[in-house]
Short mmCIF file of C-alpha atoms in Angstrom, two decimals:
data_model
loop_
_atom_site.label_atom_id
_atom_site.label_comp_id
_atom_site.label_asym_id
_atom_site.label_seq_id
_atom_site.Cartn_x
_atom_site.Cartn_y
_atom_site.Cartn_z
CA MET A 1 32.29 25.19 -8.32
CA THR A 2 33.07 22.81 -5.56
CA GLN A 3 33.27 24.02 -2.21
CA GLN A 4 36.79 24.58 -0.99
CA GLN A 5 38.10 21.98 1.45
CA SER A 6 39.55 23.20 4.77
CA PHE A 7 42.97 22.05 5.75
CA TRP A 8 41.65 20.32 9.03
CA GLN A 9 38.91 18.76 7.01
CA PHE A 10 41.42 17.19 4.73
CA ILE A 11 43.47 15.98 7.41
CA ALA A 12 40.28 14.32 9.28
CA GLU A 13 39.43 12.87 5.75
CA GLN A 14 43.29 11.78 4.93
CA HIS A 15 44.22 10.74 8.63
CA GLU A 16 44.98 7.09 8.01
CA LYS A 17 47.34 7.66 5.09
CA LEU A 18 48.84 10.62 6.83
CA THR A 19 49.77 8.08 9.87
CA THR A 20 51.00 5.92 7.25
CA GLN A 21 53.40 8.33 5.74
CA ILE A 22 54.51 9.42 9.01
CA ILE A 23 55.26 6.07 10.11
CA GLN A 24 57.39 5.77 7.19
CA HIS A 25 59.12 8.92 6.95
CA LEU A 26 60.36 8.11 10.58
CA GLY A 27 61.44 4.65 9.69
CA LEU A 28 63.39 5.93 6.80
CA THR A 29 65.14 8.54 8.68
CA PHE A 30 66.07 6.31 12.11
CA LEU A 31 66.97 3.08 9.93
CA SER A 32 69.31 5.27 7.60
CA LEU A 33 70.70 7.06 10.71
CA LEU A 34 71.24 3.85 12.62
CA LEU A 35 73.00 2.30 9.80
CA ALA A 36 74.90 5.85 9.03
CA ILE A 37 75.89 5.78 13.18
CA MET A 38 77.00 1.67 12.36
CA VAL A 39 79.50 3.26 9.60
CA GLY A 40 80.34 6.44 10.33
CA VAL A 41 81.44 6.23 13.90
CA PRO A 42 84.14 3.34 13.29
CA LEU A 43 85.37 5.37 10.26
CA GLY A 44 85.62 8.54 12.49
CA ILE A 45 87.58 6.56 14.93
CA LEU A 46 89.76 4.73 12.19
CA ILE A 47 90.87 8.17 10.79
CA SER A 48 91.70 9.59 14.00
CA ARG A 49 94.29 6.56 14.55
CA LYS A 50 95.60 6.72 10.80
CA LYS A 51 95.54 10.35 10.16
CA LYS A 52 96.69 9.98 6.52
CA LEU A 53 93.25 8.53 5.80
CA SER A 54 91.29 11.39 7.13
CA SER A 55 91.69 13.40 3.66
CA PRO A 56 90.28 10.66 1.37
CA VAL A 57 87.66 9.58 3.87
CA LEU A 58 86.23 13.03 4.30
CA GLY A 59 86.76 14.19 1.30
CA THR A 60 84.79 11.30 -0.22
CA ALA A 61 81.63 11.80 2.18
CA GLY A 62 82.13 15.66 1.09
CA ILE A 63 81.99 14.60 -2.53
CA LEU A 64 79.17 12.08 -2.17
CA GLN A 65 77.04 14.62 0.09
CA THR A 66 76.94 17.39 -3.03
CA ILE A 67 75.49 14.88 -5.42
CA PRO A 68 71.86 16.56 -5.88
CA SER A 69 69.53 14.26 -3.67
CA ILE A 70 67.32 13.40 -7.06
CA ALA A 71 70.34 12.24 -9.15
CA LEU A 72 71.78 9.93 -6.06
CA LEU A 73 68.32 8.32 -6.00
CA GLY A 74 68.68 7.77 -9.52
CA PHE A 75 72.22 6.15 -9.18
CA MET A 76 71.00 3.59 -6.65
CA ILE A 77 67.73 2.41 -8.82
CA PRO A 78 70.20 -0.02 -10.96
CA VAL A 79 71.68 -1.26 -8.11
CA PHE A 80 68.76 -1.66 -5.48
CA GLY A 81 65.79 -1.15 -7.55
CA ILE A 82 62.96 0.50 -6.49
CA GLY A 83 61.46 0.93 -2.93
CA PRO A 84 62.84 1.59 0.47
CA LYS A 85 66.35 -0.09 -0.50
CA PRO A 86 67.73 3.01 -2.81
CA ALA A 87 66.29 5.57 -0.18
CA ILE A 88 68.02 4.28 2.57
CA ALA A 89 71.03 3.93 0.51
CA ALA A 90 70.92 7.53 -0.47
CA LEU A 91 69.75 8.78 3.06
CA LEU A 92 72.95 7.07 4.54
CA ILE A 93 75.00 8.44 2.01
CA TYR A 94 73.74 11.66 3.07
CA ALA A 95 74.14 11.22 6.97
CA LEU A 96 77.85 9.96 6.47
CA LEU A 97 79.74 13.46 6.28
CA PRO A 98 78.39 14.92 9.47
CA ILE A 99 78.92 11.88 11.77
CA ILE A 100 82.25 11.14 10.32
CA ARG A 101 83.77 14.85 10.59
CA ASN A 102 82.25 15.01 14.19
CA THR A 103 83.67 11.55 15.36
CA TYR A 104 87.17 12.49 14.32
CA THR A 105 86.89 16.23 15.45
CA GLY A 106 85.49 15.05 18.97
CA ILE A 107 88.29 12.53 19.21
CA MET A 108 91.04 14.63 18.11
CA GLY A 109 89.74 17.47 20.26
CA VAL A 110 90.62 15.65 23.14
CA ASP A 111 93.10 17.43 25.32
CA PRO A 112 96.55 15.43 25.06
CA ALA A 113 97.21 16.23 28.79
CA VAL A 114 94.39 13.52 29.56
CA ILE A 115 95.16 11.18 27.17
CA GLU A 116 99.02 11.32 28.60
CA ALA A 117 97.27 10.75 32.29
CA ALA A 118 95.22 8.03 30.99
CA LYS A 119 98.24 6.24 29.43
CA ALA A 120 100.46 6.89 32.78
CA MET A 121 97.74 5.12 34.54
CA GLY A 122 98.31 2.05 32.43
CA MET A 123 95.32 2.12 30.21
CA ASN A 124 95.74 0.27 27.11
CA ARG A 125 94.47 1.84 23.47
CA ARG A 126 90.99 -0.01 23.97
CA GLN A 127 90.32 1.29 27.38
CA LEU A 128 91.82 4.78 26.22
CA LEU A 129 89.06 4.70 23.45
CA PHE A 130 86.14 4.19 25.47
CA LYS A 131 87.00 5.11 28.66
CA VAL A 132 88.61 8.43 27.90
CA LYS A 133 88.23 9.65 24.10
CA LEU A 134 84.63 8.60 23.42
CA PRO A 135 83.24 9.69 26.56
CA LEU A 136 84.74 13.48 25.97
CA ALA A 137 84.25 13.03 22.38
CA MET A 138 80.45 12.27 22.63
CA PRO A 139 78.89 16.09 22.57
CA VAL A 140 80.49 16.50 19.52
CA ILE A 141 79.63 13.26 18.10
CA ILE A 142 76.04 13.78 18.93
CA ALA A 143 75.98 16.78 17.57
CA GLY A 144 77.10 15.27 14.13
CA ILE A 145 74.32 12.86 14.68
CA ARG A 146 71.62 15.52 15.48
CA THR A 147 72.48 17.25 12.02
CA ALA A 148 72.39 14.16 10.33
CA ALA A 149 68.99 13.16 11.53
CA VAL A 150 67.84 16.91 10.30
CA ILE A 151 69.26 16.58 6.91
CA ASN A 152 67.77 12.79 6.75
CA VAL A 153 64.13 14.13 7.99
CA GLY A 154 64.08 16.70 4.63
CA VAL A 155 65.95 14.57 2.21
CA ALA A 156 63.52 11.67 2.98
CA THR A 157 60.40 13.82 1.16
CA LEU A 158 62.15 12.77 -1.76
CA ALA A 159 61.93 8.91 -1.29
CA SER A 160 58.25 9.13 -2.84
CA PHE A 161 60.53 9.42 -5.73
CA VAL A 162 61.60 5.70 -5.84
CA ALA A 163 58.35 4.05 -4.39
CA ALA A 164 59.79 4.46 -0.69
CA GLY A 165 56.93 6.33 0.67
CA GLY A 166 57.21 9.14 3.41
CA LEU A 167 55.50 12.99 3.30
CA GLY A 168 56.71 13.34 0.02
CA GLU A 169 53.86 11.48 -1.07
CA PHE A 170 51.69 14.44 -0.12
CA ILE A 171 53.89 17.24 -0.96
CA PHE A 172 54.68 16.24 -4.41
CA GLY A 173 51.05 15.23 -5.04
CA GLY A 174 50.29 18.94 -4.01
CA ILE A 175 52.63 20.21 -6.03
CA SER A 176 51.32 18.07 -8.99
CA LEU A 177 47.28 18.60 -8.26
CA ASN A 178 47.48 22.32 -7.29
CA ASN A 179 46.10 21.46 -3.72
CA THR A 180 47.70 23.50 -1.05
CA ASN A 181 46.12 21.50 2.04
CA MET A 182 48.02 18.38 0.25
CA ILE A 183 51.30 20.20 0.37
CA LEU A 184 50.85 21.40 3.94
CA ALA A 185 49.71 18.01 5.47
CA GLY A 186 53.22 16.67 4.18
CA ALA A 187 55.03 19.85 4.85
CA ILE A 188 54.05 20.59 8.43
CA PRO A 189 54.63 16.94 9.65
CA ALA A 190 57.92 17.06 7.95
CA ALA A 191 59.06 20.28 9.85
CA LEU A 192 57.81 19.11 12.96
CA LEU A 193 59.68 15.88 12.83
CA ALA A 194 62.83 17.46 11.88
CA ILE A 195 62.25 20.32 15.09
CA PHE A 196 61.43 17.47 17.44
CA LEU A 197 64.22 15.07 16.45
CA ASP A 198 66.81 17.98 16.53
CA GLN A 199 65.28 18.64 20.30
CA VAL A 200 65.47 15.30 21.60
CA ILE A 201 68.94 14.88 20.65
CA ALA A 202 69.67 18.05 21.98
CA MET A 203 68.47 16.93 25.41
CA ILE A 204 70.63 13.56 24.89
CA GLN A 205 73.63 15.82 23.91
CA LYS A 206 73.17 18.02 27.11
CA SER A 207 73.09 14.95 29.41
CA GLY A 208 76.38 13.44 29.16
CA TYR A 209 77.92 10.55 28.33
CA ARG A 210 76.61 8.55 31.15
CA PHE A 211 72.90 9.34 30.06
CA PHE A 212 73.90 8.09 26.65
CA GLN A 213 75.45 5.00 28.28
CA LYS A 214 71.69 4.31 29.86
CA LEU A 215 70.40 5.03 26.32
CA LYS A 216 72.95 2.95 24.29
CA TYR A 217 70.91 -0.31 23.98
CA ILE A 218 67.17 1.38 24.08
CA LEU A 219 67.72 3.75 21.29
CA PRO A 220 68.79 0.86 18.52
CA VAL A 221 65.79 -1.22 19.59
CA ILE A 222 63.38 1.92 19.15
CA PHE A 223 65.31 2.84 15.69
CA MET A 224 64.79 -1.17 14.88
CA ILE A 225 61.32 -1.08 15.82
CA LEU A 226 60.49 1.98 13.79
CA GLY A 227 62.26 0.46 10.74
CA ILE A 228 60.41 -2.67 11.09
CA GLY A 229 57.07 -0.71 11.32
CA TYR A 230 58.40 1.18 7.85
CA LEU A 231 58.71 -1.87 6.19
CA LEU A 232 55.39 -3.47 7.04
CA THR A 233 53.75 -0.77 5.44
CA PHE A 234 54.99 -2.19 2.35
CA VAL A 235 53.55 -5.79 2.64
CA SER A 236 50.77 -6.28 0.30
CA PRO A 237 49.23 -9.46 -0.43
CA ARG A 238 48.29 -8.76 -3.98
CA THR A 239 49.41 -10.75 -6.90
CA ILE A 240 49.62 -7.87 -9.11
CA LYS A 241 51.73 -5.05 -7.60
CA ALA A 242 50.76 -1.72 -8.76
CA GLY A 243 52.83 1.74 -8.84
CA PHE A 244 50.95 5.04 -9.11
CA THR A 245 52.26 8.82 -9.65
CA PRO A 246 51.64 11.04 -6.45
CA GLU A 247 49.38 12.96 -8.58
CA PHE A 248 47.26 10.36 -10.06
CA MET A 249 46.65 9.05 -6.33
CA GLY A 250 44.69 12.44 -5.58
CA ARG A 251 42.76 12.62 -9.22
CA GLN A 252 39.05 11.94 -9.38
CA ASP A 253 40.23 10.62 -13.13
CA GLY A 254 43.11 8.74 -10.94
CA ASP A 255 43.05 6.07 -8.09
CA ILE A 256 39.88 8.23 -6.81
CA GLY A 257 38.15 7.19 -9.74
CA LEU A 258 39.25 3.84 -10.21
CA ARG A 259 38.38 3.31 -6.47
CA SER A 260 34.78 4.95 -6.94
CA VAL A 261 33.83 4.03 -10.60
CA TYR A 262 35.37 0.64 -10.87
CA GLY A 263 35.48 -0.69 -7.43
CA LEU A 264 39.19 -1.15 -7.77
CA ASN A 265 41.50 -0.93 -5.07
CA VAL A 266 45.04 -2.18 -5.52
CA ASN A 267 46.88 -0.64 -2.44
CA PRO A 268 49.68 0.82 -4.99
CA LEU A 269 52.98 2.06 -4.03
CA VAL A 270 53.63 5.75 -4.72
CA VAL A 271 56.21 6.26 -7.60
CA ASN A 272 57.47 8.84 -9.73
CA ASP A 273 56.58 8.90 -13.68
CA ALA A 274 60.40 8.99 -14.64
CA ILE A 275 61.04 5.44 -13.23
CA MET A 276 57.56 3.67 -13.18
CA TYR A 277 57.91 2.56 -17.01
CA LYS A 278 61.04 0.80 -16.62
CA ALA A 279 59.89 -0.94 -13.25
CA ALA A 280 57.04 -2.06 -14.92
CA TYR A 281 59.37 -3.43 -17.82
CA GLU A 282 61.86 -4.93 -15.16
CA LYS A 283 58.76 -6.69 -13.42
CA GLU A 284 59.39 -4.45 -10.21
CA LEU A 285 55.90 -3.23 -10.59
CA ASP A 286 53.09 -4.91 -12.57
CA LEU A 287 50.42 -2.20 -13.35
CA ILE A 288 51.45 1.22 -13.47
CA SER A 289 49.57 4.40 -14.29
CA GLY A 290 50.61 6.05 -17.47
CA TYR A 291 50.05 8.72 -20.57
CA SER A 292 48.60 7.42 -23.51
CA THR A 293 51.15 9.17 -25.76
CA ASP A 294 54.20 8.14 -23.76
CA GLY A 295 57.07 6.76 -26.05
CA ARG A 296 57.64 4.28 -23.26
CA ILE A 297 54.71 2.31 -23.93
CA LYS A 298 56.37 1.50 -27.47
CA ALA A 299 59.75 0.92 -25.84
CA TYR A 300 58.59 -1.23 -23.23
CA ASP A 301 55.92 -3.25 -25.12
CA LEU A 302 53.13 -2.36 -22.64
CA TYR A 303 49.46 -2.91 -22.92
CA VAL A 304 47.31 -0.02 -22.42
CA LEU A 305 43.82 -1.35 -20.81
CA ASN A 306 40.55 0.07 -22.17
CA ASP A 307 39.04 2.74 -20.05
CA ASP A 308 35.65 0.99 -21.02
CA LYS A 309 33.68 2.99 -18.03
CA LYS A 310 35.22 6.28 -19.12
CA ILE A 311 37.10 7.74 -16.02
CA PHE A 312 39.50 9.75 -18.11
CA PRO A 313 38.48 12.76 -19.87
CA PRO A 314 39.88 14.51 -22.81
CA TYR A 315 43.58 15.60 -22.50
CA TYR A 316 43.83 17.44 -25.69
CA ALA A 317 47.27 19.97 -25.76
CA ALA A 318 47.26 23.22 -26.40
CA PRO A 319 49.22 26.20 -25.38
CA ILE A 320 47.46 28.63 -22.67
CA ILE A 321 48.58 32.47 -22.51
CA LYS A 322 47.25 35.27 -20.97
CA THR A 323 45.14 37.68 -23.12
CA LYS A 324 47.43 40.97 -22.27
CA THR A 325 50.41 39.10 -23.34
CA MET A 326 48.70 38.32 -26.82
CA LYS A 327 48.44 42.07 -27.19
CA LYS A 328 51.85 42.81 -25.84
CA PHE A 329 53.16 40.39 -28.79
CA PRO A 330 50.53 40.61 -31.68
CA GLU A 331 52.45 37.69 -33.99
CA LEU A 332 52.45 35.20 -31.23
CA GLU A 333 48.74 33.83 -31.42
CA LYS A 334 49.25 33.13 -35.25
CA THR A 335 52.62 31.56 -35.09
CA LEU A 336 51.76 29.36 -32.25
CA ASN A 337 48.88 28.06 -33.81
CA LEU A 338 51.04 26.97 -36.91
CA LEU A 339 51.05 23.49 -34.73
CA ALA A 340 47.46 23.14 -34.47
CA GLY A 341 46.12 19.95 -35.78
CA LYS A 342 49.76 18.87 -37.01
CA PHE A 343 49.50 15.86 -34.34
CA ASN A 344 47.63 12.83 -33.86
CA ASP A 345 48.37 10.44 -30.84
CA SER A 346 50.63 8.08 -32.84
CA ILE A 347 52.46 10.92 -34.09
CA MET A 348 53.16 12.31 -30.51
CA THR A 349 53.97 8.76 -29.55
CA ASP A 350 56.63 8.36 -31.84
CA LEU A 351 58.26 11.69 -31.17
CA ASN A 352 58.12 10.74 -27.12
CA TYR A 353 59.76 7.34 -28.24
CA ARG A 354 62.36 9.30 -29.71
CA ALA A 355 62.89 11.35 -26.64
CA ASP A 356 62.41 8.59 -24.00
CA HIS A 357 64.17 5.46 -25.36
CA LEU A 358 65.85 6.58 -28.54
CA HIS A 359 67.38 9.42 -26.08
CA GLN A 360 67.59 12.05 -29.20
CA ASN A 361 67.89 15.57 -27.95
CA PRO A 362 64.13 17.57 -28.00
CA GLU A 363 65.78 20.43 -30.06
CA LYS A 364 66.70 17.88 -32.85
CA ILE A 365 63.28 16.23 -32.65
CA ALA A 366 61.41 19.50 -32.66
CA LYS A 367 63.12 20.54 -36.28
CA ASP A 368 62.75 17.47 -37.67
CA PHE A 369 58.99 17.40 -37.19
CA LEU A 370 59.00 21.07 -38.09
CA ILE A 371 61.16 20.17 -41.69
CA ARG A 372 58.81 17.45 -42.30
CA ASN A 373 55.87 19.56 -41.99
CA ASN A 374 57.22 22.49 -44.16
CA LEU A 375 57.19 24.99 -41.11
CA TYR A 376 60.59 25.20 -40.32
CA LYS A 377 62.53 28.52 -40.81
CA SER A 378 66.07 30.23 -40.12
CA PRO A 379 65.77 32.18 -36.99
CA ARG A 380 65.21 35.85 -37.76
CA LYS A 381 67.57 37.22 -34.54
CA GLY A 382 65.17 40.01 -34.12
CA ASN A 383 64.90 42.09 -31.06
CA ALA A 384 61.32 43.20 -30.60
CA GLY A 385 60.88 41.72 -27.35
CA THR A 386 61.92 38.27 -25.43
CA VAL A 387 58.75 35.73 -25.07
CA ARG A 388 59.32 33.22 -21.96
CA ILE A 389 58.27 29.61 -22.74
CA GLY A 390 57.77 27.42 -19.74
CA SER A 391 57.10 23.66 -19.69
CA LYS A 392 56.49 20.85 -17.07
CA ILE A 393 59.44 18.09 -16.34
CA PHE A 394 58.70 15.65 -18.99
CA GLY A 395 59.94 14.70 -22.29
CA GLU A 396 56.52 15.60 -24.43
CA GLN A 397 56.95 18.93 -22.96
CA TYR A 398 60.62 19.29 -23.90
CA ILE A 399 60.06 18.55 -27.16
CA LEU A 400 56.58 21.29 -27.67
CA ALA A 401 58.82 24.16 -25.77
CA GLU A 402 61.35 23.53 -28.62
CA MET A 403 59.25 23.38 -31.21
CA TYR A 404 57.50 26.80 -30.46
CA THR A 405 61.26 28.28 -29.85
CA LEU A 406 61.70 27.50 -33.30
CA LEU A 407 58.59 28.69 -34.54
CA ILE A 408 59.26 31.83 -32.69
CA GLU A 409 62.54 32.70 -33.72
CA GLY A 410 61.99 31.61 -37.22
CA TYR A 411 58.61 33.60 -38.17
CA THR A 412 58.87 36.45 -35.87
CA ASP A 413 61.50 38.81 -34.67
CA TYR A 414 61.15 38.09 -30.86
CA LYS A 415 63.51 36.72 -28.96
CA VAL A 416 62.87 33.41 -26.80
CA GLU A 417 63.72 32.39 -23.52
CA THR A 418 62.90 28.76 -22.01
CA LYS A 419 62.09 28.03 -18.58
CA THR A 420 61.72 24.55 -19.07
CA GLY A 421 61.40 21.40 -16.19
CA LEU A 422 58.98 23.66 -13.85
CA GLY A 423 57.64 20.61 -12.05
CA GLY A 424 54.29 19.77 -12.01
CA THR A 425 50.82 21.50 -12.82
CA LYS A 426 50.77 24.03 -10.00
CA ILE A 427 54.41 25.40 -10.50
CA CYS A 428 53.90 26.28 -14.19
CA PHE A 429 50.33 27.66 -13.66
CA ASP A 430 51.64 29.71 -10.91
CA ALA A 431 54.28 30.54 -12.81
CA LEU A 432 51.96 31.76 -15.98
CA MET A 433 49.67 33.89 -13.05
CA ASN A 434 52.62 35.54 -11.75
CA ASN A 435 54.31 36.64 -15.12
CA ALA A 436 57.25 34.64 -14.47
CA ILE A 437 56.41 32.82 -18.00
CA ASP A 438 54.14 33.98 -20.78
CA PHE A 439 52.95 30.66 -22.22
CA TYR A 440 53.24 26.84 -21.81
CA PRO A 441 51.35 23.79 -23.11
CA GLU A 442 48.87 22.42 -20.76
CA TYR A 443 46.08 19.93 -21.51
CA THR A 444 42.53 20.29 -21.39
CA GLY A 445 41.72 17.50 -18.84
CA THR A 446 44.35 18.73 -16.45
CA GLY A 447 42.81 22.36 -16.71
CA LEU A 448 39.51 20.98 -16.12
CA LEU A 449 40.27 18.68 -13.19
CA VAL A 450 43.21 20.24 -11.47
CA LEU A 451 43.07 23.92 -12.01
CA LEU A 452 39.06 24.56 -12.42
CA LYS A 453 37.79 21.86 -10.15
CA PRO A 454 34.16 22.09 -11.36
CA THR A 455 31.22 20.08 -9.66
CA SER A 456 30.98 16.21 -10.63
CA GLN A 457 27.82 17.04 -12.34
CA THR A 458 29.68 19.11 -14.62
CA ILE A 459 32.69 17.11 -15.09
CA SER A 460 30.41 14.31 -16.61
CA ASN A 461 28.81 17.15 -18.64
CA VAL A 462 31.71 18.59 -20.54
CA SER A 463 33.95 15.56 -20.67
CA LYS A 464 31.59 13.85 -23.29
CA SER A 465 33.77 15.21 -26.02
CA PRO A 466 36.92 16.49 -26.82
CA ALA A 467 35.40 19.69 -28.47
CA THR A 468 32.78 20.46 -25.27
CA THR A 469 36.00 20.17 -22.93
CA TYR A 470 37.82 22.51 -24.75
CA GLU A 471 35.36 24.84 -25.04
CA TYR A 472 34.41 25.09 -21.43
CA VAL A 473 37.73 25.16 -20.12
CA ASN A 474 38.31 27.91 -22.45
CA ALA A 475 35.71 30.05 -21.63
CA GLU A 476 36.07 29.31 -17.65
CA PHE A 477 39.95 30.56 -17.87
CA GLU A 478 39.28 33.64 -19.73
CA LYS A 479 36.37 34.44 -17.52
CA GLN A 480 38.58 33.53 -14.07
CA TYR A 481 42.12 34.08 -15.26
CA GLY A 482 42.29 36.14 -18.28
CA ILE A 483 43.93 33.25 -19.89
CA GLN A 484 43.01 31.67 -23.20
CA TRP A 485 43.92 28.25 -24.82
CA LEU A 486 44.72 28.74 -28.17
CA LYS A 487 43.93 25.85 -31.08
CA PRO A 488 44.58 22.21 -29.85
CA LEU A 489 47.34 20.68 -31.31
CA GLY A 490 45.49 17.61 -31.66
CA PHE A 491 46.76 14.58 -29.79
CA ASN A 492 45.28 13.46 -26.24
CA ASN A 493 47.66 12.71 -23.89
CA ALA A 494 44.95 11.04 -21.23
CA TYR A 495 45.77 9.20 -18.38
CA ALA A 496 45.89 5.40 -18.75
CA LEU A 497 46.49 2.12 -16.79
CA MET A 498 48.86 -0.26 -18.64
CA MET A 499 50.63 -3.53 -17.77
CA ARG A 500 53.48 -5.87 -19.44
CA ARG A 501 51.57 -7.05 -22.54
CA LYS A 502 52.48 -10.73 -21.87
CA GLN A 503 51.06 -10.41 -18.43
CA ALA A 504 47.83 -8.92 -19.50
CA GLU A 505 47.44 -11.50 -22.20
CA ALA A 506 48.28 -14.32 -19.37
CA LEU A 507 45.68 -13.00 -17.16
CA HIS A 508 42.96 -12.13 -19.84
CA ILE A 509 43.13 -8.84 -19.05
CA LYS A 510 41.95 -6.04 -21.78
CA SER A 511 40.11 -3.32 -19.42
CA ILE A 512 40.12 -1.88 -16.14
CA SER A 513 36.69 -3.71 -15.81
CA ASP A 514 38.69 -6.90 -16.23
CA LEU A 515 41.25 -6.06 -14.13
CA ALA A 516 38.69 -5.11 -11.34
CA HIS A 517 37.26 -8.76 -11.78
CA TYR A 518 40.60 -10.07 -11.30
CA PHE A 519 41.13 -8.48 -7.89
CA ASP A 520 37.57 -9.40 -6.89
CA GLY A 521 38.61 -13.06 -7.58
CA ASN A 522 41.65 -12.86 -5.79
#
């Protein structure tokens, strides 16, 4: 086994990437906050004058803030594409409510007697606003900005889902890779940034309006410098724009392997796998990491590059389950193994195509498959115990979870409870270890590289064939975790690099080595 890397060793090794992510995180936060102030404060002033607008404006801002962060980012992609724009737009929306509300509340809270005295002195509306209302309301307004800044630091971690960078790259990569050091390297700086910004803005709030007056020209400049620095981190001279998932970035059979084995450094954006295929199809990305049985390869006519130096080990799917769970549910192993050998790569790709592109329901896809293979039986509706099935958060896993549900309900007297969409490998595996689920479908390559983490020599030895990989992970899981791998399903969902077919043909790129030679020549 490899020696466990300490947190500080990880930080020392990844300090350049961490610095870039902190700059990106600050840039996202400050750019969106500056824009939110430019929009929110005038809106707050407007509704304080036209009170009939206050309920609709505050209500709309409140509704927008209730939209889940991931969903809001998803809504932004069709409008802004991927990269900084959708992330900044989403963060702007999240920052609006506290700024508008506090501006409105602060102005409305000014003592009417003070306003009357100012009017008696002959002040017009503009003078009344800038010399009386805003100075007196400023502590409340800055409190709203303070709240918005802290919110944005947290929400900005999700920007990595749309290739906008930030500390979320480490956090979500660590979750996928079962790497605590990586999670902490993203989470700790994010927490410290939130505390730092909160305290700095609190100091400005306590210093009063005059101090703010001195800073009002300096702060926007600082915000803009950080924003420009953030945008510059995305400037790349490459003619091929690449996007890899957070998990792929940190794996030996991912970006690390591409650099060490192929000498390929494509300076990729980090992007969520839910959007990277469409981004390639729409020419926002030219090269992506993907999964060899993904239905979107067929849907978007992508070309899978040949892994001619074999850095991707076999990724054969099989359910993993604790030995003691099989004793608790004696009919379970035989039932789950009904799917063993029933798939190949093309069959799984077609099923994924139905889910990813044709948007068929996973339950329908699963039931149709079982019927075609004479495996479907009507549910018994027994009461001999409840089996909890887990899955990761992509279409293939949902389909497999539905198949297992139908088989268990049709062939046994067990009930089924599904806990699908659990996120990455770490979440699913931890759920299994902590008895939150009873089994979930896993892949031999993931078990080898992410969960066992053996030496490079061991990886090389056991990756020579699907059978040796399976035998090794099954034996080691039983020994280390008391977990068994049931019989493989038959398909190999390995990592792959892919491009648009027409672009690959135009550039005469068929393999990863061809891609590396192309980059060397450019």
